[in-house]
């Protein structure tokens, strides 16, 4: 006996990956519903070796469905997630809407699996921001060993983090630069993204930081430890899939770089690729389609007493979104919604 599973946002980048990963990991699905907006009604989407036709989220009845993976953005989530929850279907949401709600667990299974018990408060579980998810997977085992005091992170985030429109804009703008008369002006992004980098993701806040940067601070505290200080600079780069992060970590206790490497090698969800030679490190193009959070360039920061620098790369559509959501569904199934 398996689960009746809904994927809302099935025509989007994250929704498609959710369907792929449910099939790849053989999540026990008895029945699947792929939902999107009315304009996509009937669109055929792959689910393993089958195809499913999308239905309209607006008119869908969640009664009798067990789990709904949502990837539709905050506006649609606000309307439909409470409907699903009220019908007894547990929502695992990828938008930022519920992440900072104290009554809603924000889960990265490798880091804070036990917090999932709080799902009964609202029948909703939140999935973190893509940049936070991969970072906390890397930080957790190091924090357990040497207590992290402060993190300084700079991100290099791919355009797929901005949805289908982000991917299209990089593709069209890049092609347009070579064809006179077919230049594409910035629309989804604030400046040209082709052959450029943009130090601005999400809206500006009063203190000069951006909402994306604030999310990394607030979510790391909620998932890992409220005492960890985080300062972030989030940057969009012309990469289709895969977010990269340069992370500087200051610990309470001394942690030797060799021990840090050994700890990370043994940690769940982490893959260390760290040879001090040409190409002995990971780049985003190599992580596409993978589950792991890759760590390279592990080294001592000699400018502080207890510091380590590292480079962290992961597929933002997978660990940053769809994979983490499916892992949450697996955790929910094994601990709380047992079947069979
Ligand atoms: N991309 C990432 O790296 C990432 C990481 C973490 C979290 N997220 C979050 O995941 C969510 C989806 O992101 P995405 O990258 O997959 O976006 P996307 O590629 O633009 O896809 C959006 C999906 O939502 C559906 N949708 C939008 N408004 C809807 C409405 N009113 N009613 C029904 N369906 C609606 C779209 O359906 P139609 O095709 O019919 O319009 C489409 O299936 C967002 O909340 C995003 O912040 C994304």
Short mmCIF file of C-alpha atoms and ligand atoms in Angstrom, two decimals:
data_model
loop_
_atom_site.label_atom_id
_atom_site.label_comp_id
_atom_site.label_asym_id
_atom_site.label_seq_id
_atom_site.Cartn_x
_atom_site.Cartn_y
_atom_site.Cartn_z
CA UNK A 1 0.00 0.00 0.00
CA UNK A 2 1.33 3.40 -1.00
CA UNK A 3 0.36 7.04 -0.94
CA UNK A 4 -1.91 9.27 -2.96
CA UNK A 5 0.48 12.07 -3.91
CA UNK A 6 -0.18 15.48 -5.45
CA UNK A 7 2.48 17.58 -7.20
CA UNK A 8 1.27 21.19 -7.53
CA UNK A 9 3.33 23.19 -10.04
CA UNK A 10 4.02 20.08 -12.10
CA UNK A 11 4.80 22.06 -15.28
CA UNK A 12 7.51 24.12 -13.53
CA UNK A 13 11.22 23.47 -13.02
CA UNK A 14 10.83 22.21 -9.47
CA UNK A 15 7.56 20.32 -10.05
CA UNK A 16 9.02 18.34 -12.97
CA UNK A 17 12.03 17.40 -10.82
CA UNK A 18 9.67 16.34 -8.02
CA UNK A 19 7.97 13.89 -10.37
CA UNK A 20 11.36 12.62 -11.62
CA UNK A 21 12.68 12.12 -8.10
CA UNK A 22 9.52 10.44 -6.79
CA UNK A 23 9.93 7.92 -9.63
CA UNK A 24 13.73 7.58 -9.32
CA UNK A 25 13.59 6.90 -5.58
CA UNK A 26 10.58 4.60 -6.00
CA UNK A 27 8.51 6.53 -3.51
CA UNK A 28 5.48 4.31 -2.87
CA UNK A 29 2.89 6.11 -4.98
CA UNK A 30 -0.54 4.53 -5.43
CA UNK A 31 -1.95 7.46 -7.34
CA UNK A 32 -0.38 10.69 -8.61
CA UNK A 33 -2.04 14.01 -9.48
CA UNK A 34 -0.04 16.60 -11.44
CA UNK A 35 -1.50 20.09 -10.99
CA UNK A 36 -0.75 23.45 -12.59
CA UNK A 37 -2.70 26.53 -13.64
CA UNK A 38 -5.72 26.32 -15.92
CA UNK A 39 -3.65 27.37 -18.95
CA UNK A 40 -1.66 24.12 -18.65
CA UNK A 41 -4.73 21.87 -18.33
CA UNK A 42 -4.08 18.55 -20.08
CA UNK A 43 -0.35 19.14 -20.59
CA UNK A 44 1.44 15.79 -20.58
CA UNK A 45 4.20 15.42 -17.98
CA UNK A 46 6.58 12.48 -17.46
CA UNK A 47 6.35 10.42 -14.31
CA UNK A 48 8.83 7.55 -14.53
CA UNK A 49 7.94 5.57 -17.65
CA UNK A 50 4.39 6.96 -17.69
CA UNK A 51 2.92 10.31 -18.62
CA UNK A 52 0.26 12.11 -16.63
CA UNK A 53 -2.02 14.91 -17.74
CA UNK A 54 -2.06 18.04 -15.62
CA UNK A 55 -5.20 19.09 -13.82
CA UNK A 56 -6.27 22.54 -12.64
CA UNK A 57 -5.10 23.37 -9.10
CA UNK A 58 -7.98 25.80 -8.69
CA UNK A 59 -10.69 23.13 -8.93
CA UNK A 60 -8.82 20.16 -7.48
CA UNK A 61 -10.39 18.40 -4.47
CA UNK A 62 -7.66 17.30 -2.01
CA UNK A 63 -10.00 15.06 -0.01
CA UNK A 64 -8.52 11.56 0.34
CA UNK A 65 -5.03 12.59 -0.85
CA UNK A 66 -2.14 11.95 1.59
CA UNK A 67 0.70 14.29 0.63
CA UNK A 68 0.88 17.39 -1.61
CA UNK A 69 4.25 18.65 -2.81
CA UNK A 70 3.76 22.34 -3.64
CA UNK A 71 6.00 24.32 -6.04
CA UNK A 72 3.71 27.10 -7.25
CA UNK A 73 5.11 30.27 -5.63
CA UNK A 74 3.82 32.11 -2.55
CA UNK A 75 0.71 33.72 -4.08
CA UNK A 76 -0.87 30.45 -5.22
CA UNK A 77 0.38 28.64 -2.10
CA UNK A 78 -1.46 31.14 0.08
CA UNK A 79 -4.76 30.20 -1.57
CA UNK A 80 -4.38 26.45 -2.07
CA UNK A 81 -2.10 25.08 0.69
CA UNK A 82 -4.66 25.80 3.45
CA UNK A 83 -7.35 24.11 1.31
CA UNK A 84 -5.22 20.97 0.99
CA UNK A 85 -4.33 20.98 4.70
CA UNK A 86 -7.97 21.44 5.71
CA UNK A 87 -8.83 18.39 3.59
CA UNK A 88 -6.32 16.30 5.62
CA UNK A 89 -3.56 16.27 2.99
CA UNK A 90 -0.08 17.14 4.37
CA UNK A 91 1.50 19.97 2.36
CA UNK A 92 5.27 20.10 1.76
CA UNK A 93 5.76 23.61 0.44
CA UNK A 94 8.66 25.02 -1.57
CA UNK A 95 7.67 28.68 -1.44
CA UNK A 96 8.88 31.02 1.31
CA UNK A 97 5.33 31.60 2.62
CA UNK A 98 5.45 29.36 5.70
CA UNK A 99 9.21 29.07 6.32
CA UNK A 100 9.33 31.64 9.13
CA UNK A 101 6.06 30.61 10.79
CA UNK A 102 7.04 29.22 14.21
CA UNK A 103 4.21 26.67 13.99
CA UNK A 104 5.50 25.22 10.69
CA UNK A 105 8.57 22.96 10.69
CA UNK A 106 11.31 23.96 8.23
CA UNK A 107 13.11 20.74 7.42
CA UNK A 108 16.35 19.52 5.89
CA UNK A 109 16.28 15.80 6.74
CA UNK A 110 20.07 15.47 7.20
CA UNK A 111 19.99 18.33 9.72
CA UNK A 112 16.78 18.57 11.78
CA UNK A 113 14.65 15.51 11.00
CA UNK A 114 13.11 15.41 14.49
CA UNK A 115 11.43 18.80 14.01
CA UNK A 116 9.08 17.19 11.48
CA UNK A 117 6.83 16.08 14.37
CA UNK A 118 5.48 19.66 14.41
CA UNK A 119 3.74 19.09 11.06
CA UNK A 120 0.50 18.35 12.93
CA UNK A 121 0.20 22.04 13.97
CA UNK A 122 -0.91 23.13 10.51
CA UNK A 123 -0.52 20.01 8.34
CA UNK A 124 2.18 22.01 6.52
CA UNK A 125 5.96 21.48 6.32
CA UNK A 126 8.23 24.07 4.71
CA UNK A 127 11.17 23.40 2.44
CA UNK A 128 14.03 25.91 2.72
CA UNK A 129 15.48 28.28 0.17
CA UNK A 130 17.81 26.51 -2.27
CA UNK A 131 20.94 28.32 -1.05
CA UNK A 132 20.19 27.55 2.59
CA UNK A 133 19.48 23.85 2.02
CA UNK A 134 22.89 23.00 0.58
CA UNK A 135 24.74 25.22 3.06
CA UNK A 136 23.20 23.67 6.19
CA UNK A 137 23.95 20.16 4.91
CA UNK A 138 27.63 21.19 4.84
CA UNK A 139 27.56 23.11 8.14
CA UNK A 140 25.72 20.62 10.36
CA UNK A 141 28.48 17.99 10.83
CA UNK A 142 31.12 20.69 11.37
CA UNK A 143 28.87 22.45 13.90
CA UNK A 144 28.41 19.18 15.80
CA UNK A 145 32.20 18.89 16.12
CA UNK A 146 33.43 22.45 16.76
CA UNK A 147 30.37 24.76 17.31
CA UNK A 148 29.99 27.37 14.60
CA UNK A 149 30.01 31.01 15.77
CA UNK A 150 29.80 32.87 12.48
CA UNK A 151 29.40 32.18 8.75
CA UNK A 152 30.29 34.52 5.87
CA UNK A 153 28.80 33.22 2.63
CA UNK A 154 28.82 34.51 -0.95
CA UNK A 155 26.57 32.70 -3.41
CA UNK A 156 26.81 32.17 -7.17
CA UNK A 157 23.20 31.23 -7.98
CA UNK A 158 22.01 29.78 -11.27
CA UNK A 159 19.15 31.24 -13.30
CA UNK A 160 16.92 28.17 -12.78
CA UNK A 161 16.47 29.46 -9.23
CA UNK A 162 14.29 32.13 -10.85
CA UNK A 163 11.96 29.61 -12.49
CA UNK A 164 11.26 28.86 -16.15
CA UNK A 165 11.44 32.55 -17.08
CA UNK A 166 14.97 32.79 -15.66
CA UNK A 167 16.21 29.92 -17.82
CA UNK A 168 14.53 31.33 -20.94
CA UNK A 169 16.02 34.79 -20.38
CA UNK A 170 19.61 33.52 -20.15
CA UNK A 171 19.13 31.31 -23.22
CA UNK A 172 17.42 33.94 -25.39
CA UNK A 173 19.68 36.78 -24.30
CA UNK A 174 22.84 34.75 -24.98
CA UNK A 175 21.64 33.79 -28.48
CA UNK A 176 20.40 37.35 -29.11
CA UNK A 177 23.83 38.82 -28.48
CA UNK A 178 25.09 37.07 -31.63
CA UNK A 179 22.19 37.99 -33.92
CA UNK A 180 21.80 41.69 -34.78
CA UNK A 181 18.19 42.77 -34.22
CA UNK A 182 17.40 39.88 -31.85
CA UNK A 183 18.84 41.38 -28.67
CA UNK A 184 16.76 40.55 -25.57
CA UNK A 185 16.34 43.23 -22.91
CA UNK A 186 16.39 42.24 -19.19
CA UNK A 187 12.91 41.33 -17.92
CA UNK A 188 13.09 38.63 -15.24
CA UNK A 189 16.48 39.92 -14.08
CA UNK A 190 17.33 43.56 -13.31
CA UNK A 191 20.33 43.72 -15.66
CA UNK A 192 21.73 41.66 -18.54
CA UNK A 193 22.44 38.16 -17.19
CA UNK A 194 24.19 36.74 -20.29
CA UNK A 195 27.98 37.02 -19.76
CA UNK A 196 27.38 39.02 -16.58
CA UNK A 197 26.78 38.62 -12.83
CA UNK A 198 24.13 40.46 -10.78
CA UNK A 199 24.59 41.10 -7.03
CA UNK A 200 20.86 41.27 -6.38
CA UNK A 201 18.31 38.46 -5.75
CA UNK A 202 14.80 39.20 -4.45
CA UNK A 203 13.84 42.63 -3.05
CA UNK A 204 16.00 45.10 -1.12
CA UNK A 205 15.44 45.47 2.63
CA UNK A 206 15.88 48.63 4.74
CA UNK A 207 19.39 47.67 5.92
CA UNK A 208 20.68 47.36 2.34
CA UNK A 209 20.65 43.58 2.28
CA UNK A 210 18.29 41.63 0.03
CA UNK A 211 15.47 39.27 1.00
CA UNK A 212 17.43 36.32 -0.43
CA UNK A 213 20.32 37.17 1.92
CA UNK A 214 17.95 37.58 4.86
CA UNK A 215 16.41 34.15 4.06
CA UNK A 216 19.82 32.48 4.42
CA UNK A 217 20.30 34.11 7.83
CA UNK A 218 16.82 33.38 9.22
CA UNK A 219 16.58 29.85 7.81
CA UNK A 220 20.02 28.77 9.03
CA UNK A 221 19.04 29.87 12.53
CA UNK A 222 15.69 28.05 12.37
CA UNK A 223 17.08 24.81 10.93
CA UNK A 224 20.51 24.53 12.54
CA UNK A 225 21.05 26.82 15.55
CA UNK A 226 19.62 30.22 16.50
CA UNK A 227 22.99 31.32 17.90
CA UNK A 228 24.89 31.06 14.62
CA UNK A 229 25.59 34.47 13.05
CA UNK A 230 25.33 34.49 9.27
CA UNK A 231 26.15 37.25 6.80
CA UNK A 232 25.40 36.59 3.12
CA UNK A 233 25.89 38.17 -0.29
CA UNK A 234 23.69 36.53 -2.93
CA UNK A 235 24.66 36.84 -6.58
CA UNK A 236 22.97 35.61 -9.78
CA UNK A 237 25.37 34.14 -12.35
CA UNK A 238 24.88 32.96 -15.97
CA UNK A 239 24.71 29.26 -15.10
CA UNK A 240 21.57 27.27 -15.96
CA UNK A 241 21.48 24.82 -13.03
CA UNK A 242 23.59 24.46 -9.85
CA UNK A 243 24.21 26.95 -7.08
CA UNK A 244 27.75 27.50 -5.76
CA UNK A 245 28.77 29.04 -2.46
CA UNK A 246 32.03 30.30 -1.01
CA UNK A 247 31.65 29.72 2.74
CA UNK A 248 33.91 31.06 5.51
CA UNK A 249 33.20 29.49 8.91
CA UNK A 250 34.41 30.62 12.34
CA UNK A 251 34.19 28.02 15.12
CA UNK A 252 34.31 28.13 18.93
CA UNK A 253 36.90 25.31 18.93
CA UNK A 254 39.85 24.72 16.64
CA UNK A 255 39.08 22.43 13.70
CA UNK A 256 41.93 21.20 11.56
CA UNK A 257 41.28 21.20 7.79
CA UNK A 258 42.15 17.49 7.54
CA UNK A 259 39.64 16.62 10.25
CA UNK A 260 37.02 18.85 8.60
CA UNK A 261 37.58 16.95 5.34
CA UNK A 262 37.27 13.58 7.10
CA UNK A 263 34.08 14.65 8.89
CA UNK A 264 32.50 15.89 5.67
CA UNK A 265 33.46 12.69 3.82
CA UNK A 266 31.41 10.69 6.34
CA UNK A 267 28.43 13.05 6.43
CA UNK A 268 24.99 12.24 4.98
CA UNK A 269 24.20 13.96 1.70
CA UNK A 270 27.77 15.25 1.27
CA UNK A 271 30.35 14.31 -1.37
CA UNK A 272 33.88 15.68 -0.98
CA UNK A 273 35.90 16.35 -4.14
CA UNK A 274 39.02 18.10 -2.96
CA UNK A 275 42.32 17.58 -4.72
CA UNK A 276 44.78 20.45 -4.84
CA UNK A 277 45.44 20.16 -8.56
CA UNK A 278 43.93 21.39 -11.82
CA UNK A 279 40.27 20.33 -11.90
CA UNK A 280 40.37 18.71 -8.47
CA UNK A 281 37.20 20.47 -7.36
CA UNK A 282 33.51 20.56 -8.34
CA UNK A 283 31.80 23.08 -10.61
CA UNK A 284 28.03 23.52 -11.01
CA UNK A 285 27.80 21.90 -14.43
CA UNK A 286 29.06 18.64 -12.89
CA UNK A 287 26.42 18.52 -10.14
CA UNK A 288 23.35 18.72 -12.39
CA UNK A 289 20.97 15.82 -11.84
CA UNK A 290 22.79 14.63 -8.71
CA UNK A 291 21.53 14.35 -5.15
CA UNK A 292 24.72 15.28 -3.32
CA UNK A 293 25.92 18.54 -1.85
CA UNK A 294 29.51 18.69 -3.11
CA UNK A 295 32.33 20.23 -1.08
CA UNK A 296 35.72 21.30 -2.43
CA UNK A 297 38.56 23.69 -1.56
CA UNK A 298 38.50 22.87 2.19
CA UNK A 299 41.27 24.91 3.83
CA UNK A 300 42.25 26.68 7.01
CA UNK A 301 41.49 30.40 7.28
CA UNK A 302 44.71 31.60 8.89
CA UNK A 303 43.36 35.15 9.47
CA UNK A 304 41.28 33.98 12.47
CA UNK A 305 41.90 31.51 15.30
CA UNK A 306 39.35 28.84 14.38
CA UNK A 307 38.43 29.29 10.72
CA UNK A 308 37.75 27.08 7.72
CA UNK A 309 36.97 28.07 4.10
CA UNK A 310 35.16 25.82 1.68
CA UNK A 311 33.37 25.72 -1.68
CA UNK A 312 29.90 24.16 -1.78
CA UNK A 313 27.95 23.23 -4.93
CA UNK A 314 24.60 21.50 -5.42
CA UNK A 315 21.77 21.13 -7.94
CA UNK A 316 19.37 23.85 -6.79
CA UNK A 317 16.38 22.13 -8.38
CA UNK A 318 17.22 18.90 -6.50
CA UNK A 319 18.75 19.34 -3.00
CA UNK A 320 17.66 22.98 -3.13
CA UNK A 321 14.04 22.09 -3.82
CA UNK A 322 12.59 18.85 -5.24
CA UNK A 323 14.92 16.28 -3.66
CA UNK A 324 14.64 17.86 -0.24
CA UNK A 325 10.84 17.89 -0.58
CA UNK A 326 10.77 14.19 -1.53
CA UNK A 327 13.16 13.37 1.35
CA UNK A 328 10.70 15.16 3.66
CA UNK A 329 7.88 13.02 2.23
CA UNK A 330 9.99 9.89 2.87
CA UNK A 331 10.64 11.01 6.45
CA UNK A 332 6.96 11.76 6.98
CA UNK A 333 6.06 8.32 5.64
CA UNK A 334 8.59 6.45 7.76
CA UNK A 335 7.85 8.27 11.02
CA UNK A 336 4.28 9.49 10.93
CA UNK A 337 2.14 8.48 7.95
CA UNK A 338 2.95 4.78 7.94
CA UNK A 339 1.21 2.64 5.33
CA UNK A 340 0.84 -1.05 4.88
N1 LIG B 1 13.95 26.93 -8.73
C1 LIG B 1 14.54 26.77 -7.55
O1 LIG B 1 15.78 26.59 -7.42
C2 LIG B 1 13.72 26.77 -6.32
C3 LIG B 1 14.32 26.36 -5.15
C4 LIG B 1 13.60 26.37 -3.97
C5 LIG B 1 12.29 26.77 -4.01
N2 LIG B 1 11.71 27.19 -5.18
C6 LIG B 1 10.31 27.59 -5.15
O2 LIG B 1 9.51 26.64 -5.83
C7 LIG B 1 8.39 27.29 -6.42
C8 LIG B 1 8.33 26.96 -7.90
O3 LIG B 1 9.54 27.37 -8.54
P1 LIG B 1 9.88 26.95 -10.05
O4 LIG B 1 11.31 27.33 -10.20
O5 LIG B 1 9.46 25.57 -10.33
O6 LIG B 1 8.94 27.95 -10.88
P2 LIG B 1 8.42 27.81 -12.40
O7 LIG B 1 9.35 26.97 -13.19
O8 LIG B 1 8.14 29.19 -12.85
O9 LIG B 1 7.04 27.00 -12.27
C9 LIG B 1 5.93 27.51 -11.57
C10 LIG B 1 4.85 26.44 -11.48
O10 LIG B 1 3.77 26.93 -10.66
C11 LIG B 1 2.55 26.87 -11.40
N3 LIG B 1 1.69 27.99 -10.99
C12 LIG B 1 2.05 29.28 -10.84
N4 LIG B 1 0.98 30.01 -10.44
C13 LIG B 1 -0.06 29.15 -10.35
C14 LIG B 1 -1.44 29.29 -10.01
N5 LIG B 1 -1.97 30.47 -9.66
N6 LIG B 1 -2.22 28.19 -10.02
C15 LIG B 1 -1.71 26.99 -10.37
N7 LIG B 1 -0.42 26.78 -10.71
C16 LIG B 1 0.39 27.86 -10.70
C17 LIG B 1 2.97 26.95 -12.84
O11 LIG B 1 1.96 26.42 -13.65
P3 LIG B 1 1.79 26.92 -15.22
O12 LIG B 1 2.92 26.29 -15.98
O13 LIG B 1 0.45 26.39 -15.57
O14 LIG B 1 1.88 28.41 -15.17
C18 LIG B 1 4.23 26.07 -12.83
O15 LIG B 1 3.86 24.71 -12.81
C19 LIG B 1 8.56 28.77 -6.08
O16 LIG B 1 7.86 29.04 -4.88
C20 LIG B 1 10.04 28.90 -5.85
O17 LIG B 1 10.37 29.99 -5.00
C21 LIG B 1 12.40 27.17 -6.33
#
